[in-house]
Amino acid sequence: MSGDAGEADFWRGRRVFITGCTGFLGTWLTAALLERGASVVGLVREHEPESQLVRSGLIDRVEQVPGELLDYSLLQRTLIDCAIDTVFHLAGQTIVGVANREPVATFETNIRGTWLLLEAIRQTPTVRGVIIASSEKAYGEQLNLPYREDYSLQGRHPYEVSKSCADLIAQSFAHTFGLAIAVTRCSNLYGGGDVSWNRLIPGTIRSLLHHERPVIRSDGSFRRDYLYVADAVRGYLMLAERLTEPGVRGEPFNLGSGCPVSALDVVRTIIALSEHPDWQPLILNEVKHEIQDEYLSPQKALAAVGWEPQYSLAAGLEEALRWYHAYLRP
């Protein structure tokens, strides 16, 4: 499930702390690090039986730390007691709709959680560096596309604002205290293991596998940048391996395909790969507070560490469909 990425020998025996290890991206990243011989310590807020990390049994190979991201004493104690070398901060509230309904809880987790972790890292001499997961949403709405790393961060709605703030806080710790931090701004990730059915790709696939007409909540014209999760994991590992180098240390990086695709085209691509190639989606046109078009330039990551996506949208969706077929039709 992890895919090829990074230098295997680099990770052998390294102590790695991952927040959000049981999440979608966290599961893939944890699997990749375990495959490379890393010793993974994971912050686990609650048992998630639907997590692929749990279902696969890989969770048993992780040193689990039960607790909350907002528990500073726990973070500090974990980093010190486990002699952590590298941190991947993936935990957070990731659903836009939830952020609109519960902005305070989203700000607490995504913003306060980030500064608490970074302060604990600042106080821990063993930590070599940290990758902070931001998002393309941190850019807010921009006039010029694709988004580039030197654009200002100008989120307006709760989720966007939480990512803008966490992103800037991470850069502040890097430039003020000299911490080896890189910030990743990923586009829309997809792939096996994502069971957030309110998202476009897993929701569409589930509908088709259940012989139901897929639904598009928007008018279908919104364009997004979609990145297969294995490509994102490659980017995380490649950046983490070079965290202390000039050109990576203290820098933000876009991880995306650079190729925007409309929601309607994504759904049509999935339908074409499915058992119901002649079906048409139901378009609800009920989305509010969403940016019309979002996509990233990946050129900085290519120049700095040689990263670029290896999967086309169709190839990634084919792999995802196989995973969901096995998951939903065991």
Short mmCIF file of C-alpha atoms in Angstrom, two decimals:
data_model
loop_
_atom_site.label_atom_id
_atom_site.label_comp_id
_atom_site.label_asym_id
_atom_site.label_seq_id
_atom_site.Cartn_x
_atom_site.Cartn_y
_atom_site.Cartn_z
CA MET A 1 0.00 0.00 0.00
CA SER A 2 2.92 2.32 0.53
CA GLY A 3 4.45 2.42 -2.95
CA ASP A 4 8.09 3.14 -3.71
CA ALA A 5 9.54 6.30 -2.23
CA GLY A 6 12.62 7.78 -0.73
CA GLU A 7 15.87 6.15 0.27
CA ALA A 8 15.20 2.96 2.21
CA ASP A 9 18.46 2.97 4.16
CA PHE A 10 17.87 6.52 5.37
CA TRP A 11 14.93 5.47 7.54
CA ARG A 12 16.26 2.23 8.95
CA GLY A 13 16.25 2.49 12.75
CA ARG A 14 15.13 6.13 12.88
CA ARG A 15 12.61 7.08 15.55
CA VAL A 16 9.68 8.80 13.88
CA PHE A 17 6.67 10.44 15.55
CA ILE A 18 3.47 10.75 13.51
CA THR A 19 0.38 12.64 14.60
CA GLY A 20 -2.66 11.39 12.74
CA CYS A 21 -1.08 8.02 11.98
CA THR A 22 -4.46 6.27 11.71
CA GLY A 23 -5.85 8.78 9.22
CA PHE A 24 -5.93 8.30 5.47
CA LEU A 25 -2.54 9.86 4.62
CA GLY A 26 -1.16 8.83 8.01
CA THR A 27 -1.85 5.17 7.29
CA TRP A 28 -0.03 5.27 3.96
CA LEU A 29 2.91 7.18 5.42
CA THR A 30 3.15 4.88 8.44
CA ALA A 31 3.13 1.82 6.18
CA ALA A 32 5.89 3.30 4.02
CA LEU A 33 8.08 4.11 7.03
CA LEU A 34 7.59 0.69 8.60
CA GLU A 35 8.49 -0.90 5.28
CA ARG A 36 11.74 1.07 5.33
CA GLY A 37 12.67 -0.04 8.83
CA ALA A 38 11.74 3.08 10.77
CA SER A 39 10.58 2.82 14.38
CA VAL A 40 7.23 4.59 14.34
CA VAL A 41 5.59 6.21 17.36
CA GLY A 42 2.01 7.29 16.71
CA LEU A 43 -0.27 9.68 18.57
CA VAL A 44 -3.65 7.90 18.67
CA ARG A 45 -6.61 9.95 19.86
CA GLU A 46 -9.09 7.10 19.64
CA HIS A 47 -9.35 3.59 18.24
CA GLU A 48 -10.49 3.75 14.61
CA PRO A 49 -11.55 0.27 13.49
CA GLU A 50 -12.19 1.44 9.91
CA SER A 51 -8.65 2.78 9.55
CA GLN A 52 -6.65 0.70 7.10
CA LEU A 53 -3.76 0.84 9.58
CA VAL A 54 -5.95 -1.00 12.08
CA ARG A 55 -7.61 -3.34 9.60
CA SER A 56 -4.26 -4.38 8.11
CA GLY A 57 -2.74 -5.08 11.53
CA LEU A 58 0.09 -2.57 10.94
CA ILE A 59 -1.08 -0.65 14.00
CA ASP A 60 0.46 -3.45 16.10
CA ARG A 61 3.89 -2.49 14.76
CA VAL A 62 3.45 1.11 15.90
CA GLU A 63 4.36 2.29 19.40
CA GLN A 64 1.01 3.85 20.23
CA VAL A 65 0.69 6.93 22.44
CA PRO A 66 -2.96 7.37 23.49
CA GLY A 67 -3.92 11.00 23.90
CA GLU A 68 -4.81 14.36 22.46
CA LEU A 69 -2.84 16.72 20.24
CA LEU A 70 -3.77 19.53 22.63
CA ASP A 71 -2.00 17.84 25.56
CA TYR A 72 1.33 19.70 25.61
CA SER A 73 2.81 17.67 28.46
CA LEU A 74 2.09 14.44 26.61
CA LEU A 75 3.70 15.75 23.42
CA GLN A 76 6.81 16.93 25.24
CA ARG A 77 7.13 13.70 27.22
CA THR A 78 6.69 11.55 24.10
CA LEU A 79 9.31 13.39 22.08
CA ILE A 80 11.85 13.20 24.90
CA ASP A 81 11.17 9.70 26.20
CA CYS A 82 11.07 8.18 22.70
CA ALA A 83 14.16 10.11 21.50
CA ILE A 84 12.31 11.16 18.35
CA ASP A 85 14.38 12.05 15.29
CA THR A 86 11.72 13.14 12.76
CA VAL A 87 8.14 14.35 13.22
CA PHE A 88 5.30 14.23 10.69
CA HIS A 89 2.39 16.38 11.83
CA LEU A 90 -0.71 15.15 9.99
CA ALA A 91 -3.38 15.30 12.70
CA GLY A 92 -6.17 17.79 12.35
CA GLN A 93 -9.78 18.42 11.49
CA THR A 94 -9.80 17.96 7.71
CA ILE A 95 -13.44 18.31 6.60
CA VAL A 96 -14.54 21.70 5.23
CA GLY A 97 -18.20 21.15 6.14
CA VAL A 98 -17.33 20.25 9.72
CA ALA A 99 -15.18 23.39 9.99
CA ASN A 100 -18.12 25.52 8.89
CA ARG A 101 -20.32 23.94 11.56
CA GLU A 102 -17.67 23.80 14.30
CA PRO A 103 -15.14 26.58 13.70
CA VAL A 104 -13.86 26.84 17.28
CA ALA A 105 -13.05 23.15 17.55
CA THR A 106 -11.36 23.31 14.15
CA PHE A 107 -9.24 26.31 15.20
CA GLU A 108 -8.31 24.60 18.46
CA THR A 109 -7.09 21.43 16.75
CA ASN A 110 -5.55 22.82 13.58
CA ILE A 111 -3.99 26.01 14.95
CA ARG A 112 -3.37 25.54 18.66
CA GLY A 113 -2.43 21.91 18.14
CA THR A 114 0.25 22.98 15.68
CA TRP A 115 1.89 25.56 17.91
CA LEU A 116 1.84 23.24 20.92
CA LEU A 117 3.58 20.49 18.95
CA LEU A 118 6.15 22.92 17.52
CA GLU A 119 6.93 24.31 20.97
CA ALA A 120 7.42 20.77 22.29
CA ILE A 121 9.75 20.09 19.34
CA ARG A 122 11.66 23.29 20.05
CA GLN A 123 12.34 22.00 23.56
CA THR A 124 13.53 18.56 22.37
CA PRO A 125 17.15 18.40 21.20
CA THR A 126 16.90 14.96 19.56
CA VAL A 127 14.42 16.10 16.91
CA ARG A 128 16.20 16.57 13.59
CA GLY A 129 13.23 18.08 11.80
CA VAL A 130 9.49 18.14 11.16
CA ILE A 131 7.10 18.05 8.24
CA ILE A 132 3.93 20.09 8.80
CA ALA A 133 0.89 19.17 6.71
CA SER A 134 -0.76 22.31 5.41
CA SER A 135 -3.07 22.34 2.39
CA GLU A 136 -3.79 24.10 -0.87
CA LYS A 137 -6.73 25.57 1.07
CA ALA A 138 -4.22 27.76 2.94
CA TYR A 139 -3.96 29.98 -0.15
CA GLY A 140 -7.62 30.95 -0.05
CA GLU A 141 -8.97 32.33 -3.29
CA GLN A 142 -6.32 33.67 -5.66
CA LEU A 143 -6.67 35.62 -8.89
CA ASN A 144 -3.71 33.95 -10.59
CA LEU A 145 -3.47 30.18 -11.00
CA PRO A 146 -1.77 27.83 -10.41
CA TYR A 147 -0.95 28.56 -6.75
CA ARG A 148 2.75 29.10 -6.12
CA GLU A 149 4.55 28.98 -2.81
CA ASP A 150 5.34 32.71 -2.78
CA TYR A 151 1.64 33.65 -2.93
CA SER A 152 0.18 35.18 0.23
CA LEU A 153 -1.93 32.92 2.43
CA GLN A 154 -5.40 34.40 2.63
CA GLY A 155 -7.94 31.86 3.83
CA ARG A 156 -11.39 33.32 4.47
CA HIS A 157 -13.60 30.48 5.70
CA PRO A 158 -12.87 28.47 8.86
CA TYR A 159 -11.00 25.50 7.38
CA GLU A 160 -8.95 27.69 5.03
CA VAL A 161 -8.10 30.08 7.87
CA SER A 162 -7.02 27.21 10.13
CA LYS A 163 -4.59 25.99 7.48
CA SER A 164 -3.30 29.50 6.67
CA CYS A 165 -2.59 30.12 10.35
CA ALA A 166 -0.93 26.76 11.03
CA ASP A 167 1.19 27.18 7.91
CA LEU A 168 2.41 30.64 8.97
CA ILE A 169 3.04 29.48 12.55
CA ALA A 170 5.24 26.66 11.24
CA GLN A 171 7.23 29.09 9.11
CA SER A 172 7.56 31.39 12.12
CA PHE A 173 9.11 28.61 14.22
CA ALA A 174 11.45 27.75 11.36
CA HIS A 175 12.71 31.26 10.77
CA THR A 176 12.70 32.52 14.37
CA PHE A 177 14.14 29.48 16.13
CA GLY A 178 16.05 27.82 13.31
CA LEU A 179 14.02 24.62 13.37
CA ALA A 180 14.33 22.32 10.36
CA ILE A 181 10.73 22.52 9.18
CA ALA A 182 9.19 21.96 5.77
CA VAL A 183 5.53 22.68 5.09
CA THR A 184 3.58 20.58 2.60
CA ARG A 185 0.60 22.03 0.78
CA CYS A 186 -1.09 19.06 -0.83
CA SER A 187 -3.90 19.13 -3.34
CA ASN A 188 -6.92 16.84 -2.96
CA LEU A 189 -5.61 13.40 -2.01
CA TYR A 190 -7.39 10.22 -3.03
CA GLY A 191 -6.76 6.49 -2.89
CA GLY A 192 -7.56 3.31 -1.03
CA GLY A 193 -8.23 3.74 2.66
CA ASP A 194 -10.14 7.02 2.47
CA VAL A 195 -13.55 6.22 3.94
CA SER A 196 -14.74 9.81 4.27
CA TRP A 197 -17.73 9.16 2.05
CA ASN A 198 -18.68 12.84 1.87
CA ARG A 199 -15.62 13.41 -0.32
CA LEU A 200 -16.14 13.33 -4.08
CA ILE A 201 -13.99 10.35 -5.09
CA PRO A 202 -14.74 7.81 -2.34
CA GLY A 203 -18.40 8.82 -2.30
CA THR A 204 -18.72 8.35 -6.05
CA ILE A 205 -16.97 4.99 -5.99
CA ARG A 206 -19.13 3.72 -3.12
CA SER A 207 -22.31 4.77 -4.91
CA LEU A 208 -21.31 2.92 -8.06
CA LEU A 209 -20.27 -0.21 -6.20
CA HIS A 210 -23.66 -0.12 -4.46
CA HIS A 211 -25.34 0.27 -7.87
CA GLU A 212 -26.50 3.78 -6.99
CA ARG A 213 -26.38 6.90 -9.12
CA PRO A 214 -23.44 9.07 -7.97
CA VAL A 215 -24.16 12.56 -6.62
CA ILE A 216 -22.26 15.83 -7.18
CA ARG A 217 -23.07 18.39 -4.49
CA SER A 218 -21.80 21.34 -6.56
CA ASP A 219 -22.78 22.27 -10.11
CA GLY A 220 -19.91 20.09 -11.35
CA SER A 221 -17.81 22.93 -12.72
CA PHE A 222 -15.51 23.43 -9.71
CA ARG A 223 -11.98 22.48 -10.75
CA ARG A 224 -9.52 20.85 -8.38
CA ASP A 225 -6.05 19.32 -8.42
CA TYR A 226 -6.15 15.61 -7.48
CA LEU A 227 -3.10 13.72 -6.23
CA TYR A 228 -2.86 9.98 -5.68
CA VAL A 229 -1.87 9.33 -2.08
CA ALA A 230 1.19 7.22 -2.99
CA ASP A 231 2.63 10.27 -4.79
CA ALA A 232 2.02 12.39 -1.69
CA VAL A 233 3.85 9.86 0.49
CA ARG A 234 6.82 9.97 -1.88
CA GLY A 235 6.89 13.73 -1.54
CA TYR A 236 6.75 13.63 2.25
CA LEU A 237 9.62 11.16 2.49
CA MET A 238 11.79 12.94 -0.07
CA LEU A 239 11.38 16.27 1.73
CA ALA A 240 11.91 14.72 5.17
CA GLU A 241 15.16 13.12 4.09
CA ARG A 242 16.53 16.54 3.16
CA LEU A 243 14.97 18.69 5.89
CA THR A 244 18.25 20.14 7.08
CA GLU A 245 19.46 21.20 3.62
CA PRO A 246 19.25 24.76 2.27
CA GLY A 247 16.36 25.03 -0.14
CA VAL A 248 14.23 22.68 1.97
CA ARG A 249 14.71 23.89 5.54
CA GLY A 250 12.08 26.45 6.46
CA GLU A 251 10.32 26.22 3.09
CA PRO A 252 6.75 25.46 1.97
CA PHE A 253 6.19 23.03 -0.91
CA ASN A 254 3.21 22.37 -3.13
CA LEU A 255 2.50 18.69 -3.76
CA GLY A 256 0.00 18.47 -6.58
CA SER A 257 -0.45 17.42 -10.17
CA GLY A 258 -0.69 20.94 -11.56
CA CYS A 259 -3.59 19.72 -13.74
CA PRO A 260 -7.04 20.96 -12.67
CA VAL A 261 -10.03 18.70 -13.32
CA SER A 262 -13.70 19.56 -12.85
CA ALA A 263 -15.81 17.57 -10.41
CA LEU A 264 -17.97 16.44 -13.31
CA ASP A 265 -14.96 15.14 -15.25
CA VAL A 266 -13.66 13.26 -12.18
CA VAL A 267 -17.02 11.57 -11.68
CA ARG A 268 -17.30 10.74 -15.38
CA THR A 269 -13.83 9.19 -15.31
CA ILE A 270 -14.82 7.00 -12.36
CA ILE A 271 -18.08 6.04 -14.06
CA ALA A 272 -16.19 5.06 -17.23
CA LEU A 273 -13.98 2.73 -15.17
CA SER A 274 -16.96 1.21 -13.34
CA GLU A 275 -19.55 -1.47 -14.10
CA HIS A 276 -22.00 1.28 -15.15
CA PRO A 277 -20.16 3.23 -17.88
CA ASP A 278 -23.39 4.72 -19.31
CA TRP A 279 -24.68 6.26 -16.08
CA GLN A 280 -24.91 10.01 -15.46
CA PRO A 281 -24.41 11.70 -12.08
CA LEU A 282 -27.09 13.60 -10.18
CA ILE A 283 -25.98 17.24 -9.88
CA LEU A 284 -27.40 18.98 -6.79
CA ASN A 285 -25.77 22.43 -7.15
CA GLU A 286 -26.04 23.16 -3.42
CA VAL A 287 -22.44 23.93 -2.39
CA LYS A 288 -21.67 27.22 -0.60
CA HIS A 289 -18.42 28.82 0.61
CA GLU A 290 -16.28 26.89 -1.86
CA ILE A 291 -13.56 28.32 -4.10
CA GLN A 292 -14.32 27.86 -7.79
CA ASP A 293 -10.89 26.70 -8.99
CA GLU A 294 -7.84 25.48 -7.06
CA TYR A 295 -4.70 23.92 -8.39
CA LEU A 296 -1.01 23.96 -7.57
CA SER A 297 2.30 24.40 -9.35
CA PRO A 298 4.61 21.53 -8.26
CA GLN A 299 7.72 23.09 -9.80
CA LYS A 300 9.41 24.06 -6.52
CA ALA A 301 9.34 20.49 -5.18
CA LEU A 302 10.69 19.24 -8.50
CA ALA A 303 13.59 21.71 -8.38
CA ALA A 304 14.38 21.15 -4.69
CA VAL A 305 14.16 17.36 -4.31
CA GLY A 306 13.21 15.99 -7.72
CA TRP A 307 9.61 15.17 -6.78
CA GLU A 308 6.84 15.00 -9.34
CA PRO A 309 3.68 12.87 -9.54
CA GLN A 310 4.03 9.42 -11.08
CA TYR A 311 0.32 8.58 -11.32
CA SER A 312 -2.14 9.98 -13.82
CA LEU A 313 -5.68 10.53 -12.56
CA ALA A 314 -6.95 7.48 -14.45
CA ALA A 315 -4.14 5.24 -13.16
CA GLY A 316 -4.66 6.35 -9.58
CA LEU A 317 -8.42 5.87 -9.84
CA GLU A 318 -7.95 2.36 -11.22
CA GLU A 319 -5.88 1.41 -8.17
CA ALA A 320 -8.38 3.09 -5.85
CA LEU A 321 -11.29 1.26 -7.46
CA ARG A 322 -9.59 -2.09 -6.83
CA TRP A 323 -9.14 -1.22 -3.15
CA TYR A 324 -12.74 -0.08 -2.68
CA HIS A 325 -14.06 -3.12 -4.52
CA ALA A 326 -12.21 -5.38 -2.08
CA TYR A 327 -13.32 -3.24 0.89
CA LEU A 328 -17.00 -2.90 0.01
CA ARG A 329 -17.47 -6.28 -1.65
CA PRO A 330 -15.33 -8.65 0.41
#
